[in-house]
């Protein structure tokens, strides 16, 4: 099975920036559950060697998922030996995943700061509304979005917001959002620039992002900022399972 290469290491760093409520190790694999909040936090990250045949590991993924009340999902690097083994075991791409089942992992430079953006000491109700869709988050949302060394960036009194996390020497960006009435004013770029300066002060040297391949506006923004695709990953589910996650 796949050895832990640079792609697997990058996947693990991204996982460290987005911690599930419950995690268990299965060799190099990580089994994750967070009450259904996001695919990343409710899937088995299948990189490296699970320490057993893949079919047996997939059975363990199913047992873990059912024990935590979530559908079994595997997060595997596109084109990897692991993904090929998952497919051979009868699993299928989770095309019903609302946020997109095929995801591009991008690497790019740190921004150098911007006016009009500040980092809060903790998440405000407005920050929660923009990044999680509700001013009062669920316990799972609070855990996933606040665990680790996190910066809660806001632009112009939360016309926009971003979650910036430090993982190793990387800045991990997620939940970048701008209110519809404030779009096309450069606030997304300002949030990215300010996040880069915030992260550089904490030892980061580069930025990583995970974006669904069908999210054309986001991909265009990040390409303009100098980001390039490092690899892709895909969500897989057993053919007979509910794919609603």
XYZ file of C-alpha atoms in Angstrom:
245
model
C 0.000 0.000 0.000
C 1.010 3.657 -0.340
C 4.001 4.748 1.706
C 3.746 8.082 3.492
C 5.025 10.517 0.849
C 4.924 14.321 0.614
C 1.286 14.235 -0.450
C 0.309 12.067 2.501
C 2.247 14.311 4.872
C 0.458 17.377 3.484
C -2.893 15.644 3.937
C -2.050 14.908 7.581
C -1.046 18.534 8.179
C -4.355 19.697 6.720
C -6.147 17.217 8.972
C -4.303 18.637 11.989
C -5.755 22.048 11.087
C -9.318 20.651 10.935
C -9.740 18.377 13.941
C -12.774 16.159 14.269
C -14.569 15.753 17.588
C -13.568 12.082 17.686
C -10.492 10.597 16.001
C -8.991 7.118 16.036
C -5.809 5.871 14.377
C -5.869 2.845 12.088
C -2.212 2.500 11.210
C -1.512 5.707 9.283
C -5.224 6.192 8.536
C -7.403 8.462 10.663
C -11.018 7.660 11.446
C -12.943 10.890 12.120
C -16.410 11.888 13.317
C -17.911 15.294 14.109
C -21.681 14.921 14.158
C -21.938 15.269 10.377
C -20.312 18.732 10.225
C -18.255 18.675 6.990
C -16.960 15.790 4.923
C -13.374 16.232 6.097
C -14.279 15.849 9.769
C -16.572 12.855 9.147
C -14.466 10.655 6.899
C -11.569 8.254 7.177
C -8.407 9.915 5.917
C -6.857 7.046 3.968
C -3.209 7.970 3.452
C -0.261 5.712 4.147
C -0.593 2.160 5.448
C -3.598 1.151 7.589
C -1.606 -1.800 8.957
C -3.957 -4.382 7.474
C -5.477 -5.279 4.094
C -7.559 -2.431 2.675
C -10.772 -4.469 2.636
C -10.348 -5.154 6.362
C -9.568 -1.477 6.980
C -12.729 -0.466 5.112
C -14.769 -2.760 7.334
C -13.271 -0.943 10.331
C -14.209 2.388 8.719
C -17.810 1.190 8.460
C -17.871 -0.019 12.078
C -16.490 3.300 13.326
C -18.944 5.343 11.247
C -21.966 3.341 12.343
C -20.879 3.590 15.984
C -20.849 7.395 15.638
C -24.077 7.735 13.662
C -22.534 8.919 10.376
C -22.336 7.329 6.912
C -19.039 5.555 6.116
C -16.856 7.790 3.924
C -13.229 7.466 2.845
C -11.101 10.475 1.897
C -8.407 9.214 -0.525
C -5.833 10.923 -2.743
C -6.867 10.806 -6.391
C -4.892 8.251 -8.400
C -3.192 6.708 -5.361
C -2.805 2.967 -4.777
C -5.139 3.358 -1.826
C -7.862 4.912 -3.945
C -7.510 2.110 -6.483
C -7.858 -0.463 -3.701
C -10.925 1.322 -2.293
C -12.546 1.225 -5.715
C -11.624 -2.436 -6.169
C -13.374 -3.170 -2.868
C -16.655 -1.960 -4.383
C -16.779 1.598 -3.061
C -17.931 4.441 -5.334
C -17.309 8.223 -5.500
C -19.594 10.112 -3.130
C -21.151 12.257 -5.857
C -23.991 13.216 -3.523
C -21.659 15.163 -1.231
C -23.135 18.677 -1.328
C -19.817 20.536 -1.130
C -18.269 18.531 -3.980
C -16.711 15.062 -3.784
C -13.538 15.927 -5.756
C -11.286 18.487 -4.075
C -8.173 20.347 -5.214
C -5.420 20.953 -2.650
C -3.605 24.182 -3.481
C -0.297 25.611 -2.271
C 0.591 29.265 -2.537
C 2.509 32.190 -1.045
C 1.630 34.050 2.124
C 0.004 37.446 1.742
C 1.755 40.468 3.215
C -0.998 42.194 5.119
C -3.921 44.476 4.320
C -5.786 47.396 5.867
C -9.307 46.944 7.145
C -8.803 43.418 8.501
C -8.415 42.480 12.147
C -8.013 39.215 14.036
C -10.385 38.715 16.942
C -9.294 37.133 20.249
C -12.143 34.663 19.770
C -14.985 33.996 17.326
C -17.803 36.552 17.466
C -21.469 35.822 16.630
C -20.990 37.591 13.276
C -17.893 35.495 12.549
C -19.868 32.345 13.326
C -22.720 33.446 11.092
C -20.401 33.914 8.117
C -18.215 30.866 8.612
C -20.716 28.328 9.965
C -24.112 29.712 8.932
C -25.405 30.365 12.448
C -24.607 32.920 15.136
C -24.600 30.158 17.762
C -22.616 27.121 16.569
C -23.289 23.503 17.398
C -20.800 21.742 19.701
C -19.291 19.958 16.671
C -18.891 23.213 14.740
C -17.285 24.880 17.749
C -14.828 22.009 18.192
C -13.819 21.700 14.530
C -13.466 25.433 13.912
C -11.744 26.486 17.150
C -9.341 23.617 17.926
C -5.691 24.504 17.382
C -3.839 27.786 16.833
C -6.600 29.695 15.043
C -6.938 33.251 13.773
C -10.482 34.630 13.479
C -10.113 37.222 10.744
C -12.805 39.784 9.946
C -12.996 42.566 7.377
C -14.861 45.844 7.905
C -16.729 44.716 11.025
C -17.525 41.278 9.578
C -18.438 42.188 6.050
C -16.148 39.206 5.499
C -14.540 36.541 7.640
C -11.938 33.794 7.455
C -10.574 30.943 9.554
C -6.758 30.878 9.552
C -5.002 27.940 11.236
C -1.350 27.155 11.804
C -0.310 23.571 11.038
C 3.421 22.900 11.081
C 4.950 25.683 8.989
C 1.777 26.093 6.914
C -1.125 28.500 7.042
C -4.342 26.558 6.438
C -7.167 28.756 5.135
C -10.826 27.770 5.337
C -14.296 29.288 5.662
C -13.401 32.386 3.660
C -16.697 34.236 3.182
C -17.878 37.729 2.211
C -21.450 38.943 2.590
C -23.173 39.232 -0.815
C -23.711 42.985 -0.516
C -19.974 43.526 0.066
C -18.571 41.362 -2.732
C -16.413 42.584 -5.629
C -14.641 45.073 -3.369
C -11.455 43.078 -2.791
C -12.352 41.908 0.712
C -11.520 38.248 0.009
C -8.047 39.248 -1.176
C -7.642 41.512 1.845
C -8.571 38.660 4.197
C -6.054 36.390 2.469
C -3.324 39.040 2.653
C -3.948 39.756 6.312
C -4.044 36.047 7.133
C -0.627 35.653 5.517
C 0.888 38.384 7.664
C -0.731 36.929 10.793
C 0.632 33.474 9.955
C 4.138 34.687 9.096
C 4.427 36.094 12.617
C 3.741 32.544 13.859
C 6.354 30.830 11.708
C 4.354 29.898 8.611
C 6.151 29.986 5.272
C 3.442 28.876 2.834
C -0.346 28.611 2.557
C -2.523 25.566 1.825
C -6.172 25.483 0.730
C -8.720 22.785 -0.090
C -11.295 23.756 -2.739
C -13.907 21.711 -4.603
C -12.907 21.453 -8.262
C -16.298 22.793 -9.378
C -15.931 25.993 -7.311
C -14.741 28.112 -10.250
C -14.902 31.543 -8.533
C -12.752 30.383 -5.615
C -10.239 28.680 -7.885
C -9.963 31.832 -10.002
C -9.325 33.944 -6.885
C -6.582 31.653 -5.608
C -4.936 31.316 -9.013
C -4.734 35.116 -9.180
C -3.018 35.054 -5.776
C -0.355 32.636 -7.018
C -1.759 29.294 -5.835
C -1.154 26.097 -7.795
C -2.654 22.638 -7.452
C -0.550 20.134 -5.502
C -2.924 17.150 -5.748
C -6.575 16.195 -5.516
C -8.540 13.953 -3.185
C -11.942 12.332 -3.489
C -14.634 11.044 -1.123
C -15.707 7.400 -1.515
C -18.665 5.495 -0.007
C -19.835 1.882 -0.047
C -22.223 1.374 -2.962
C -25.032 0.231 -0.661
C -24.756 3.066 1.886
C -26.615 6.340 2.334
C -24.478 9.077 0.714
C -26.136 12.104 2.318
C -23.071 13.288 4.292
